[in-house]
PDB file of C-alpha atoms in Angstrom:
ATOM      1  CA  MET A   1     -49.270  16.880 -57.277  1.00 43.00           C
ATOM      2  CA  THR A   2     -47.402  15.179 -60.519  1.00 50.00           C
ATOM      3  CA  SER A   3     -48.921  12.007 -61.243  1.00 83.00           C
ATOM      4  CA  THR A   4     -46.190   9.782 -62.133  1.00 92.00           C
ATOM      5  CA  VAL A   5     -42.299  10.013 -62.213  1.00 94.00           C
ATOM      6  CA  LEU A   6     -39.478   8.539 -64.546  1.00 96.00           C
ATOM      7  CA  LEU A   7     -37.622   6.108 -63.394  1.00 96.00           C
ATOM      8  CA  ALA A   8     -34.073   4.688 -64.749  1.00 96.00           C
ATOM      9  CA  ASP A   9     -31.085   2.763 -63.749  1.00 93.00           C
ATOM     10  CA  ILE A  10     -28.414   3.358 -65.547  1.00 94.00           C
ATOM     11  CA  GLY A  11     -25.706   0.979 -66.120  1.00 88.00           C
ATOM     12  CA  GLY A  12     -22.574   0.652 -68.243  1.00 86.00           C
ATOM     13  CA  THR A  13     -24.192  -1.733 -70.537  1.00 88.00           C
ATOM     14  CA  THR A  14     -27.988  -1.505 -70.166  1.00 91.00           C
ATOM     15  CA  THR A  15     -30.347   0.910 -69.137  1.00 95.00           C
ATOM     16  CA  ARG A  16     -33.383  -0.106 -67.216  1.00 94.00           C
ATOM     17  CA  ILE A  17     -36.473   2.641 -67.504  1.00 96.00           C
ATOM     18  CA  ALA A  18     -40.004   2.805 -66.546  1.00 95.00           C
ATOM     19  CA  ARG A  19     -42.504   5.095 -64.781  1.00 94.00           C
ATOM     20  CA  ALA A  20     -44.130   5.073 -61.348  1.00 94.00           C
ATOM     21  CA  GLY A  21     -47.570   6.652 -59.555  1.00 91.00           C
ATOM     22  CA  ALA A  22     -47.623   7.694 -55.952  1.00 89.00           C
ATOM     23  CA  ASP A  23     -47.025   4.023 -54.719  1.00 90.00           C
ATOM     24  CA  GLY A  24     -43.597   3.920 -56.374  1.00 89.00           C
ATOM     25  CA  VAL A  25     -44.113   0.563 -58.130  1.00 91.00           C
ATOM     26  CA  PRO A  26     -42.030   0.628 -61.373  1.00 92.00           C
ATOM     27  CA  PHE A  27     -44.502   0.268 -64.344  1.00 92.00           C
ATOM     28  CA  ASP A  28     -44.230   0.703 -68.486  1.00 92.00           C
ATOM     29  CA  ILE A  29     -40.700  -1.015 -68.036  1.00 93.00           C
ATOM     30  CA  ARG A  30     -38.239  -1.086 -70.658  1.00 94.00           C
ATOM     31  CA  LEU A  31     -34.692  -2.568 -71.088  1.00 94.00           C
ATOM     32  CA  GLU A  32     -32.747  -0.389 -73.511  1.00 95.00           C
ATOM     33  CA  ALA A  33     -29.017  -1.280 -74.361  1.00 95.00           C
ATOM     34  CA  ASN A  34     -26.695   1.772 -74.237  1.00 95.00           C
ATOM     35  CA  ASP A  35     -25.006   1.287 -77.603  1.00 95.00           C
ATOM     36  CA  SER A  36     -28.028   2.302 -79.228  1.00 96.00           C
ATOM     37  CA  TYR A  37     -27.797   5.669 -78.050  1.00 96.00           C
ATOM     38  CA  GLY A  38     -25.053   8.491 -78.257  1.00 94.00           C
ATOM     39  CA  SER A  39     -25.920   9.739 -75.120  1.00 94.00           C
ATOM     40  CA  LEU A  40     -28.270   9.609 -71.921  1.00 94.00           C
ATOM     41  CA  GLU A  41     -30.431  12.382 -72.907  1.00 94.00           C
ATOM     42  CA  GLU A  42     -31.022  10.808 -76.143  1.00 95.00           C
ATOM     43  CA  LEU A  43     -32.341   7.391 -74.102  1.00 96.00           C
ATOM     44  CA  LEU A  44     -34.339   9.531 -71.876  1.00 96.00           C
ATOM     45  CA  HIS A  45     -35.882  11.894 -74.434  1.00 94.00           C
ATOM     46  CA  ALA A  46     -36.773   8.241 -77.079  1.00 95.00           C
ATOM     47  CA  TYR A  47     -38.609   7.209 -74.043  1.00 95.00           C
ATOM     48  CA  LEU A  48     -40.342  10.038 -72.951  1.00 94.00           C
ATOM     49  CA  ALA A  49     -41.645  10.638 -76.527  1.00 93.00           C
ATOM     50  CA  SER A  50     -42.865   7.471 -76.934  1.00 92.00           C
ATOM     51  CA  LEU A  51     -45.572   7.818 -73.871  1.00 90.00           C
ATOM     52  CA  SER A  52     -49.167   9.127 -73.991  1.00 84.00           C
ATOM     53  CA  GLY A  53     -50.672  11.396 -71.806  1.00 81.00           C
ATOM     54  CA  GLU A  54     -49.019  13.975 -69.273  1.00 85.00           C
ATOM     55  CA  PRO A  55     -44.999  13.465 -69.423  1.00 87.00           C
ATOM     56  CA  PRO A  56     -43.838  12.830 -65.676  1.00 92.00           C
ATOM     57  CA  ARG A  57     -42.658  15.781 -64.426  1.00 88.00           C
ATOM     58  CA  CYS A  58     -40.205  14.316 -61.709  1.00 92.00           C
ATOM     59  CA  ALA A  59     -37.435  12.157 -62.606  1.00 95.00           C
ATOM     60  CA  ALA A  60     -35.248   9.657 -60.131  1.00 96.00           C
ATOM     61  CA  LEU A  61     -32.234   7.838 -61.805  1.00 96.00           C
ATOM     62  CA  ALA A  62     -29.467   5.896 -60.289  1.00 94.00           C
ATOM     63  CA  ILE A  63     -26.481   6.157 -62.275  1.00 92.00           C
ATOM     64  CA  ALA A  64     -23.206   3.597 -62.302  1.00 87.00           C
ATOM     65  CA  GLY A  65     -21.298   6.078 -60.979  1.00 86.00           C
ATOM     66  CA  PRO A  66     -20.175   8.346 -57.807  1.00 87.00           C
ATOM     67  CA  ILE A  67     -22.389  11.268 -57.679  1.00 90.00           C
ATOM     68  CA  ASP A  68     -20.089  14.370 -56.413  1.00 87.00           C
ATOM     69  CA  GLY A  69     -21.823  17.227 -57.734  1.00 88.00           C
ATOM     70  CA  ASP A  70     -23.682  18.324 -60.823  1.00 92.00           C
ATOM     71  CA  ASP A  71     -21.425  17.144 -63.354  1.00 93.00           C
ATOM     72  CA  VAL A  72     -21.969  13.280 -63.299  1.00 93.00           C
ATOM     73  CA  ARG A  73     -20.153  10.760 -65.134  1.00 92.00           C
ATOM     74  CA  LEU A  74     -20.774   7.189 -65.491  1.00 92.00           C
ATOM     75  CA  THR A  75     -17.571   5.074 -64.618  1.00 85.00           C
ATOM     76  CA  ASN A  76     -17.771   2.355 -67.305  1.00 83.00           C
ATOM     77  CA  ARG A  77     -19.074   4.372 -70.261  1.00 90.00           C
ATOM     78  CA  ASP A  78     -18.231   7.388 -72.176  1.00 91.00           C
ATOM     79  CA  TRP A  79     -21.499   9.463 -70.790  1.00 94.00           C
ATOM     80  CA  ARG A  80     -21.784  12.654 -68.393  1.00 93.00           C
ATOM     81  CA  PHE A  81     -24.795  14.939 -67.866  1.00 94.00           C
ATOM     82  CA  SER A  82     -25.337  18.217 -66.216  1.00 95.00           C
ATOM     83  CA  THR A  83     -27.841  17.795 -64.239  1.00 94.00           C
ATOM     84  CA  ARG A  84     -29.214  21.401 -63.630  1.00 94.00           C
ATOM     85  CA  LYS A  85     -29.205  20.881 -67.590  1.00 95.00           C
ATOM     86  CA  LEU A  86     -30.657  17.323 -67.897  1.00 94.00           C
ATOM     87  CA  ALA A  87     -33.614  18.596 -65.952  1.00 94.00           C
ATOM     88  CA  GLU A  88     -34.165  21.755 -67.571  1.00 94.00           C
ATOM     89  CA  ASP A  89     -33.958  20.165 -71.131  1.00 93.00           C
ATOM     90  CA  LEU A  90     -36.468  17.314 -70.196  1.00 92.00           C
ATOM     91  CA  SER A  91     -38.741  19.681 -68.070  1.00 91.00           C
ATOM     92  CA  PHE A  92     -38.474  17.963 -64.789  1.00 92.00           C
ATOM     93  CA  ALA A  93     -39.297  19.862 -61.859  1.00 90.00           C
ATOM     94  CA  ARG A  94     -37.662  17.716 -59.690  1.00 91.00           C
ATOM     95  CA  LEU A  95     -34.253  15.234 -60.621  1.00 94.00           C
ATOM     96  CA  SER A  96     -32.972  13.206 -58.123  1.00 94.00           C
ATOM     97  CA  VAL A  97     -29.458  11.542 -59.158  1.00 95.00           C
ATOM     98  CA  LEU A  98     -27.807   8.694 -57.241  1.00 93.00           C
ATOM     99  CA  ASN A  99     -25.322   6.234 -57.405  1.00 90.00           C
ATOM    100  CA  ASP A 100     -26.762   2.762 -58.655  1.00 88.00           C
ATOM    101  CA  PHE A 101     -25.840   0.372 -55.804  1.00 89.00           C
ATOM    102  CA  GLU A 102     -26.897   3.395 -53.730  1.00 90.00           C
ATOM    103  CA  ALA A 103     -30.569   3.335 -55.034  1.00 90.00           C
ATOM    104  CA  PHE A 104     -30.843  -0.294 -55.320  1.00 91.00           C
ATOM    105  CA  ALA A 105     -29.479  -0.289 -51.443  1.00 91.00           C
ATOM    106  CA  HIS A 106     -33.001   1.475 -50.581  1.00 90.00           C
ATOM    107  CA  GLY A 107     -35.056  -0.886 -52.410  1.00 90.00           C
ATOM    108  CA  LEU A 108     -33.368  -4.085 -50.594  1.00 91.00           C
ATOM    109  CA  PRO A 109     -35.877  -3.930 -47.517  1.00 87.00           C
ATOM    110  CA  LEU A 110     -38.867  -4.098 -50.097  1.00 89.00           C
ATOM    111  CA  LEU A 111     -37.745  -7.237 -51.599  1.00 91.00           C
ATOM    112  CA  THR A 112     -39.580 -10.575 -50.398  1.00 91.00           C
ATOM    113  CA  ARG A 113     -37.655 -14.085 -49.387  1.00 91.00           C
ATOM    114  CA  GLU A 114     -38.690 -15.179 -53.306  1.00 94.00           C
ATOM    115  CA  ASP A 115     -36.459 -12.459 -54.383  1.00 95.00           C
ATOM    116  CA  LEU A 116     -33.427 -13.854 -52.428  1.00 96.00           C
ATOM    117  CA  LEU A 117     -31.377 -17.127 -52.834  1.00 96.00           C
ATOM    118  CA  GLU A 118     -29.383 -18.053 -49.855  1.00 96.00           C
ATOM    119  CA  VAL A 119     -25.837 -19.156 -49.888  1.00 95.00           C
ATOM    120  CA  GLY A 120     -24.987 -21.287 -47.048  1.00 91.00           C
ATOM    121  CA  THR A 121     -26.504 -20.800 -43.669  1.00 89.00           C
ATOM    122  CA  GLY A 122     -26.194 -18.309 -41.387  1.00 92.00           C
ATOM    123  CA  ARG A 123     -28.452 -15.914 -38.968  1.00 93.00           C
ATOM    124  CA  ALA A 124     -28.504 -11.971 -39.433  1.00 94.00           C
ATOM    125  CA  VAL A 125     -28.293  -9.820 -36.430  1.00 95.00           C
ATOM    126  CA  PRO A 126     -31.331  -7.651 -36.091  1.00 92.00           C
ATOM    127  CA  GLY A 127     -30.592  -3.660 -36.871  1.00 93.00           C
ATOM    128  CA  ALA A 128     -26.842  -4.663 -37.916  1.00 96.00           C
ATOM    129  CA  PRO A 129     -25.039  -2.873 -40.923  1.00 96.00           C
ATOM    130  CA  MET A 130     -25.915  -4.980 -44.404  1.00 96.00           C
ATOM    131  CA  LEU A 131     -23.395  -5.082 -47.451  1.00 97.00           C
ATOM    132  CA  LEU A 132     -24.821  -5.258 -50.886  1.00 96.00           C
ATOM    133  CA  CYS A 133     -22.288  -6.101 -53.517  1.00 96.00           C
ATOM    134  CA  GLY A 134     -22.881  -7.163 -57.026  1.00 91.00           C
ATOM    135  CA  PRO A 135     -20.461  -7.648 -60.173  1.00 94.00           C
ATOM    136  CA  GLY A 136     -22.019  -6.544 -63.576  1.00 89.00           C
ATOM    137  CA  THR A 137     -20.258  -4.188 -66.006  1.00 87.00           C
ATOM    138  CA  GLY A 138     -18.451  -3.405 -63.148  1.00 90.00           C
ATOM    139  CA  LEU A 139     -18.280  -4.082 -59.120  1.00 93.00           C
ATOM    140  CA  GLY A 140     -21.347  -2.187 -57.164  1.00 90.00           C
ATOM    141  CA  THR A 141     -21.374  -1.268 -53.399  1.00 92.00           C
ATOM    142  CA  ALA A 142     -23.010  -0.128 -50.790  1.00 93.00           C
ATOM    143  CA  LEU A 143     -23.715  -0.502 -46.822  1.00 95.00           C
ATOM    144  CA  ILE A 144     -26.953  -0.377 -45.282  1.00 95.00           C
ATOM    145  CA  ILE A 145     -27.371   1.027 -41.899  1.00 94.00           C
ATOM    146  CA  PRO A 146     -31.080   0.587 -40.054  1.00 90.00           C
ATOM    147  CA  ARG A 147     -31.898   3.180 -38.305  1.00 88.00           C
ATOM    148  CA  GLU A 148     -34.932   3.672 -36.091  1.00 84.00           C
ATOM    149  CA  ASP A 149     -37.110   5.664 -38.208  1.00 82.00           C
ATOM    150  CA  GLY A 150     -35.949   3.571 -41.694  1.00 82.00           C
ATOM    151  CA  HIS A 151     -32.480   3.185 -42.627  1.00 87.00           C
ATOM    152  CA  GLU A 152     -29.463   5.477 -43.929  1.00 91.00           C
ATOM    153  CA  VAL A 153     -27.336   4.022 -47.353  1.00 92.00           C
ATOM    154  CA  LEU A 154     -23.765   4.708 -47.716  1.00 92.00           C
ATOM    155  CA  PRO A 155     -22.688   4.406 -51.525  1.00 87.00           C
ATOM    156  CA  SER A 156     -18.808   3.381 -51.806  1.00 89.00           C
ATOM    157  CA  GLU A 157     -16.300   2.785 -54.737  1.00 89.00           C
ATOM    158  CA  ALA A 158     -15.106  -0.274 -52.906  1.00 92.00           C
ATOM    159  CA  GLY A 159     -14.793  -2.187 -56.864  1.00 92.00           C
ATOM    160  CA  HIS A 160     -11.665   0.089 -57.126  1.00 93.00           C
ATOM    161  CA  MET A 161     -10.019  -0.900 -54.382  1.00 95.00           C
ATOM    162  CA  ARG A 162      -6.787  -3.109 -55.721  1.00 95.00           C
ATOM    163  CA  LEU A 163      -6.604  -6.678 -55.964  1.00 93.00           C
ATOM    164  CA  GLY A 164      -4.031  -9.270 -53.996  1.00 90.00           C
ATOM    165  CA  ALA A 165      -3.420 -12.881 -54.508  1.00 90.00           C
ATOM    166  CA  VAL A 166      -3.445 -15.504 -51.870  1.00 91.00           C
ATOM    167  CA  THR A 167      -2.714 -18.286 -54.148  1.00 90.00           C
ATOM    168  CA  THR A 168      -0.407 -19.355 -57.039  1.00 91.00           C
ATOM    169  CA  ASP A 169      -2.973 -19.466 -59.462  1.00 89.00           C
ATOM    170  CA  GLU A 170      -4.261 -16.295 -58.243  1.00 92.00           C
ATOM    171  CA  ALA A 171      -0.561 -14.574 -58.176  1.00 94.00           C
ATOM    172  CA  ARG A 172      -0.287 -15.721 -62.236  1.00 93.00           C
ATOM    173  CA  ILE A 173      -3.734 -13.970 -63.017  1.00 94.00           C
ATOM    174  CA  VAL A 174      -2.765 -11.144 -61.017  1.00 95.00           C
ATOM    175  CA  ALA A 175       0.984 -10.784 -63.297  1.00 95.00           C
ATOM    176  CA  HIS A 176      -1.033 -11.323 -66.239  1.00 94.00           C
ATOM    177  CA  LEU A 177      -3.497  -8.349 -65.248  1.00 95.00           C
ATOM    178  CA  VAL A 178      -0.292  -6.274 -64.128  1.00 95.00           C
ATOM    179  CA  ARG A 179       0.901  -6.670 -67.855  1.00 94.00           C
ATOM    180  CA  ASP A 180      -2.377  -5.908 -69.373  1.00 92.00           C
ATOM    181  CA  LEU A 181      -3.718  -3.108 -67.585  1.00 93.00           C
ATOM    182  CA  GLY A 182      -0.970  -2.062 -64.777  1.00 93.00           C
ATOM    183  CA  PRO A 183      -2.219  -0.988 -61.298  1.00 93.00           C
ATOM    184  CA  VAL A 184      -5.156  -3.932 -60.871  1.00 95.00           C
ATOM    185  CA  SER A 185      -8.333  -2.876 -59.096  1.00 96.00           C
ATOM    186  CA  VAL A 186     -11.130  -5.864 -57.587  1.00 96.00           C
ATOM    187  CA  GLU A 187     -13.863  -4.653 -60.908  1.00 95.00           C
ATOM    188  CA  HIS A 188     -10.785  -5.682 -63.713  1.00 96.00           C
ATOM    189  CA  VAL A 189     -11.841  -9.172 -62.102  1.00 97.00           C
ATOM    190  CA  LEU A 190     -14.859  -9.153 -60.535  1.00 97.00           C
ATOM    191  CA  SER A 191     -17.470  -8.093 -63.572  1.00 95.00           C
ATOM    192  CA  GLY A 192     -18.621  -9.362 -66.750  1.00 94.00           C
ATOM    193  CA  PRO A 193     -15.385  -7.757 -68.591  1.00 95.00           C
ATOM    194  CA  GLY A 194     -13.298  -9.102 -65.815  1.00 96.00           C
ATOM    195  CA  LEU A 195     -14.456 -12.559 -66.210  1.00 97.00           C
ATOM    196  CA  VAL A 196     -13.709 -12.692 -69.885  1.00 97.00           C
ATOM    197  CA  ARG A 197     -10.313 -11.366 -68.632  1.00 96.00           C
ATOM    198  CA  LEU A 198     -10.241 -14.247 -66.093  1.00 97.00           C
ATOM    199  CA  HIS A 199     -11.094 -17.052 -68.676  1.00 97.00           C
ATOM    200  CA  ARG A 200      -8.854 -16.059 -71.092  1.00 96.00           C
ATOM    201  CA  ILE A 201      -5.772 -16.002 -68.824  1.00 96.00           C
ATOM    202  CA  LEU A 202      -7.057 -19.835 -67.521  1.00 95.00           C
ATOM    203  CA  SER A 203      -7.876 -21.593 -70.639  1.00 96.00           C
ATOM    204  CA  GLY A 204      -6.562 -19.095 -74.023  1.00 95.00           C
ATOM    205  CA  GLU A 205      -9.981 -19.086 -74.965  1.00 95.00           C
ATOM    206  CA  SER A 206     -11.665 -15.573 -75.529  1.00 95.00           C
ATOM    207  CA  LEU A 207     -15.956 -16.007 -74.565  1.00 97.00           C
ATOM    208  CA  SER A 208     -18.403 -13.751 -73.284  1.00 96.00           C
ATOM    209  CA  SER A 209     -19.150 -13.675 -69.693  1.00 96.00           C
ATOM    210  CA  HIS A 210     -22.878 -14.955 -70.805  1.00 96.00           C
ATOM    211  CA  ALA A 211     -21.445 -17.863 -73.021  1.00 97.00           C
ATOM    212  CA  ILE A 212     -19.208 -18.707 -70.099  1.00 98.00           C
ATOM    213  CA  ILE A 213     -21.685 -18.732 -67.748  1.00 98.00           C
ATOM    214  CA  LYS A 214     -24.239 -20.693 -69.304  1.00 97.00           C
ATOM    215  CA  ALA A 215     -21.092 -23.198 -70.440  1.00 98.00           C
ATOM    216  CA  ALA A 216     -20.226 -23.584 -66.810  1.00 98.00           C
ATOM    217  CA  LEU A 217     -23.944 -24.294 -66.287  1.00 97.00           C
ATOM    218  CA  ASP A 218     -24.297 -26.810 -68.960  1.00 97.00           C
ATOM    219  CA  GLY A 219     -21.274 -28.315 -66.663  1.00 96.00           C
ATOM    220  CA  GLN A 220     -18.335 -27.344 -68.965  1.00 97.00           C
ATOM    221  CA  ARG A 221     -15.260 -28.248 -67.140  1.00 96.00           C
ATOM    222  CA  GLN A 222     -12.857 -25.221 -68.085  1.00 97.00           C
ATOM    223  CA  GLU A 223     -15.829 -22.798 -68.010  1.00 97.00           C
ATOM    224  CA  LYS A 224     -16.913 -24.042 -64.563  1.00 97.00           C
ATOM    225  CA  GLU A 225     -13.346 -23.672 -63.520  1.00 97.00           C
ATOM    226  CA  SER A 226     -13.129 -20.318 -64.733  1.00 97.00           C
ATOM    227  CA  CYS A 227     -16.189 -19.431 -62.923  1.00 98.00           C
ATOM    228  CA  HIS A 228     -15.260 -21.319 -59.414  1.00 97.00           C
ATOM    229  CA  VAL A 229     -12.157 -18.964 -59.389  1.00 97.00           C
ATOM    230  CA  PHE A 230     -14.325 -15.862 -59.847  1.00 97.00           C
ATOM    231  CA  LEU A 231     -16.535 -16.781 -57.091  1.00 98.00           C
ATOM    232  CA  ARG A 232     -13.602 -17.823 -54.505  1.00 97.00           C
ATOM    233  CA  LEU A 233     -12.216 -14.014 -55.583  1.00 97.00           C
ATOM    234  CA  LEU A 234     -15.679 -12.910 -55.094  1.00 97.00           C
ATOM    235  CA  GLY A 235     -16.106 -14.690 -51.749  1.00 97.00           C
ATOM    236  CA  ARG A 236     -12.493 -13.421 -50.299  1.00 97.00           C
ATOM    237  CA  VAL A 237     -13.715  -9.471 -51.464  1.00 97.00           C
ATOM    238  CA  LEU A 238     -17.301 -10.077 -49.823  1.00 97.00           C
ATOM    239  CA  GLY A 239     -15.492 -11.504 -46.249  1.00 97.00           C
ATOM    240  CA  ASP A 240     -12.938  -8.531 -46.241  1.00 97.00           C
ATOM    241  CA  LEU A 241     -15.856  -6.117 -46.901  1.00 97.00           C
ATOM    242  CA  ALA A 242     -17.978  -7.974 -44.052  1.00 97.00           C
ATOM    243  CA  LEU A 243     -15.130  -7.434 -41.682  1.00 97.00           C
ATOM    244  CA  ALA A 244     -14.410  -4.051 -42.924  1.00 95.00           C
ATOM    245  CA  PHE A 245     -17.996  -2.852 -42.024  1.00 95.00           C
ATOM    246  CA  ASP A 246     -18.902  -5.639 -39.693  1.00 96.00           C
ATOM    247  CA  ALA A 247     -22.374  -6.449 -41.790  1.00 97.00           C
ATOM    248  CA  LYS A 248     -23.786  -8.715 -39.363  1.00 97.00           C
ATOM    249  CA  GLY A 249     -27.215  -7.864 -40.939  1.00 96.00           C
ATOM    250  CA  GLY A 250     -26.166  -9.901 -43.890  1.00 96.00           C
ATOM    251  CA  VAL A 251     -24.558  -9.639 -47.183  1.00 97.00           C
ATOM    252  CA  PHE A 252     -26.769  -9.660 -50.146  1.00 97.00           C
ATOM    253  CA  VAL A 253     -24.967 -10.348 -54.284  1.00 97.00           C
ATOM    254  CA  GLY A 254     -26.455  -8.296 -56.645  1.00 93.00           C
ATOM    255  CA  GLY A 255     -25.902  -7.471 -60.138  1.00 90.00           C
ATOM    256  CA  GLY A 256     -26.219  -8.888 -63.602  1.00 90.00           C
ATOM    257  CA  VAL A 257     -23.441 -11.119 -63.123  1.00 94.00           C
ATOM    258  CA  GLY A 258     -23.886 -12.267 -59.622  1.00 94.00           C
ATOM    259  CA  ARG A 259     -27.740 -13.012 -60.785  1.00 94.00           C
ATOM    260  CA  ALA A 260     -26.577 -15.091 -63.722  1.00 96.00           C
ATOM    261  CA  MET A 261     -23.990 -17.177 -61.567  1.00 97.00           C
ATOM    262  CA  ALA A 262     -26.293 -17.924 -58.648  1.00 96.00           C
ATOM    263  CA  HIS A 263     -26.687 -21.416 -59.375  1.00 96.00           C
ATOM    264  CA  LEU A 264     -23.272 -21.928 -59.544  1.00 97.00           C
ATOM    265  CA  PHE A 265     -23.073 -20.363 -55.763  1.00 97.00           C
ATOM    266  CA  ALA A 266     -23.775 -23.734 -53.984  1.00 94.00           C
ATOM    267  CA  GLU A 267     -20.744 -25.745 -54.857  1.00 95.00           C
ATOM    268  CA  SER A 268     -18.476 -23.287 -55.467  1.00 97.00           C
ATOM    269  CA  PRO A 269     -15.472 -22.182 -53.199  1.00 97.00           C
ATOM    270  CA  LEU A 270     -17.228 -18.741 -52.408  1.00 97.00           C
ATOM    271  CA  ARG A 271     -18.784 -19.482 -48.927  1.00 97.00           C
ATOM    272  CA  ASP A 272     -15.250 -21.233 -47.733  1.00 97.00           C
ATOM    273  CA  ALA A 273     -13.606 -17.917 -49.180  1.00 97.00           C
ATOM    274  CA  PHE A 274     -15.709 -16.007 -47.639  1.00 97.00           C
ATOM    275  CA  GLU A 275     -15.264 -17.360 -44.059  1.00 97.00           C
ATOM    276  CA  GLU A 276     -11.601 -17.763 -44.514  1.00 96.00           C
ATOM    277  CA  HIS A 277     -10.197 -15.169 -42.954  1.00 96.00           C
ATOM    278  CA  PRO A 278      -8.517 -16.357 -39.808  1.00 95.00           C
ATOM    279  CA  PRO A 279      -9.095 -15.596 -37.183  1.00 97.00           C
ATOM    280  CA  TYR A 280     -12.974 -14.481 -37.697  1.00 96.00           C
ATOM    281  CA  ARG A 281     -13.942 -17.926 -39.598  1.00 96.00           C
ATOM    282  CA  ASP A 282     -16.390 -18.251 -36.647  1.00 95.00           C
ATOM    283  CA  ARG A 283     -17.614 -14.839 -36.799  1.00 96.00           C
ATOM    284  CA  LEU A 284     -18.044 -14.759 -40.655  1.00 97.00           C
ATOM    285  CA  ALA A 285     -19.811 -17.854 -40.470  1.00 96.00           C
ATOM    286  CA  LEU A 286     -22.457 -16.458 -38.711  1.00 97.00           C
ATOM    287  CA  VAL A 287     -22.897 -14.055 -41.514  1.00 97.00           C
ATOM    288  CA  PRO A 288     -25.981 -15.209 -44.083  1.00 97.00           C
ATOM    289  CA  ILE A 289     -25.500 -14.705 -47.753  1.00 97.00           C
ATOM    290  CA  HIS A 290     -28.077 -13.948 -50.324  1.00 97.00           C
ATOM    291  CA  VAL A 291     -28.014 -13.967 -54.401  1.00 97.00           C
ATOM    292  CA  VAL A 292     -30.617 -10.759 -55.103  1.00 96.00           C
ATOM    293  CA  MET A 293     -32.457 -12.498 -57.754  1.00 95.00           C
ATOM    294  CA  HIS A 294     -35.024 -10.022 -58.790  1.00 93.00           C
ATOM    295  CA  ALA A 295     -34.603  -9.388 -62.382  1.00 88.00           C
ATOM    296  CA  THR A 296     -35.020  -5.287 -61.659  1.00 89.00           C
ATOM    297  CA  PRO A 297     -34.194  -4.313 -58.248  1.00 91.00           C
ATOM    298  CA  GLY A 298     -32.679  -1.401 -59.316  1.00 89.00           C
ATOM    299  CA  LEU A 299     -35.595   0.212 -60.546  1.00 92.00           C
ATOM    300  CA  VAL A 300     -37.742  -1.186 -56.808  1.00 92.00           C
ATOM    301  CA  GLY A 301     -34.769   1.105 -54.899  1.00 92.00           C
ATOM    302  CA  ILE A 302     -34.960   3.987 -57.403  1.00 93.00           C
ATOM    303  CA  GLY A 303     -38.908   3.541 -57.466  1.00 93.00           C
ATOM    304  CA  GLU A 304     -38.723   4.464 -53.876  1.00 91.00           C
ATOM    305  CA  ILE A 305     -36.432   7.466 -54.099  1.00 91.00           C
ATOM    306  CA  GLY A 306     -39.347   8.881 -57.244  1.00 92.00           C
ATOM    307  CA  ARG A 307     -42.245   7.925 -54.613  1.00 90.00           C
ATOM    308  CA  ARG A 308     -40.566  10.737 -51.996  1.00 88.00           C
ATOM    309  CA  LEU A 309     -40.214  12.927 -55.022  1.00 88.00           C
ATOM    310  CA  LEU A 310     -43.894  12.820 -55.686  1.00 85.00           C
ATOM    311  CA  VAL A 311     -44.930  12.931 -51.722  1.00 80.00           C
ATOM    312  CA  ASP A 312     -42.889  16.184 -51.527  1.00 74.00           C
ATOM    313  CA  ALA A 313     -43.804  17.140 -55.231  1.00 61.00           C
TER     314      ALA A 313
END
């Protein structure tokens, strides 16, 4: 049996990489800036070369993009690779490649209460579908459907749905975005780059998403307003998706931007926008929302996939 498996959660901006043993628990965790590497192959080679002892002969990769066959492309980074060639080049006997939020979703049942921050109140219906959605470099989504023998995960590209406007300020935002980008998708706003666009439209200032969120947490009026508009739109989209999939098992907000904004959620319009879907306000009021606060939830999920690879090796 292979002793360890290589794990990687590969986002548009950052890759979280680790190893795991038969328990699937990540160790030797590193966070790598993707801009430091010319390709995914280069990043993985560098990590493997730094290890001592026998290298992993299996790998499980979570990719920020759809997985439709051997040719894999990241949605928000100009990286692509062949799964077959990657396995050959890195001497992997087994390689599993999943969408990043699909992998994240596999780890959701393994998280504890300490890993979650509740937004408002609600009570999950046991056995009902659960929605995972989170802003980062893009907007990831996945659906978790409990089964008698575990759960099934359905990946989604809902971040590329079209963004609509309900209020006059939202109409102005969408009009600006249409002028700059053409057809506007949800993740054109509900993402790190989207928050930058939104704040520039509302304030005229160009700040990084990190600077906007930090200023909002420090109580700066304009940045806080931008974050509240962002969270209002996020709440509405989460409500749309919760109704689409009848996600009475709960809604979970992940992603680096979601986690960074977590302590702005309570006083923001997010929960009200989530519920404001007549005639189903009362129905959505019962659905719990939690922000995932775990630092590397994608590695938890891909670790579970890696564990299965080792068991079957």
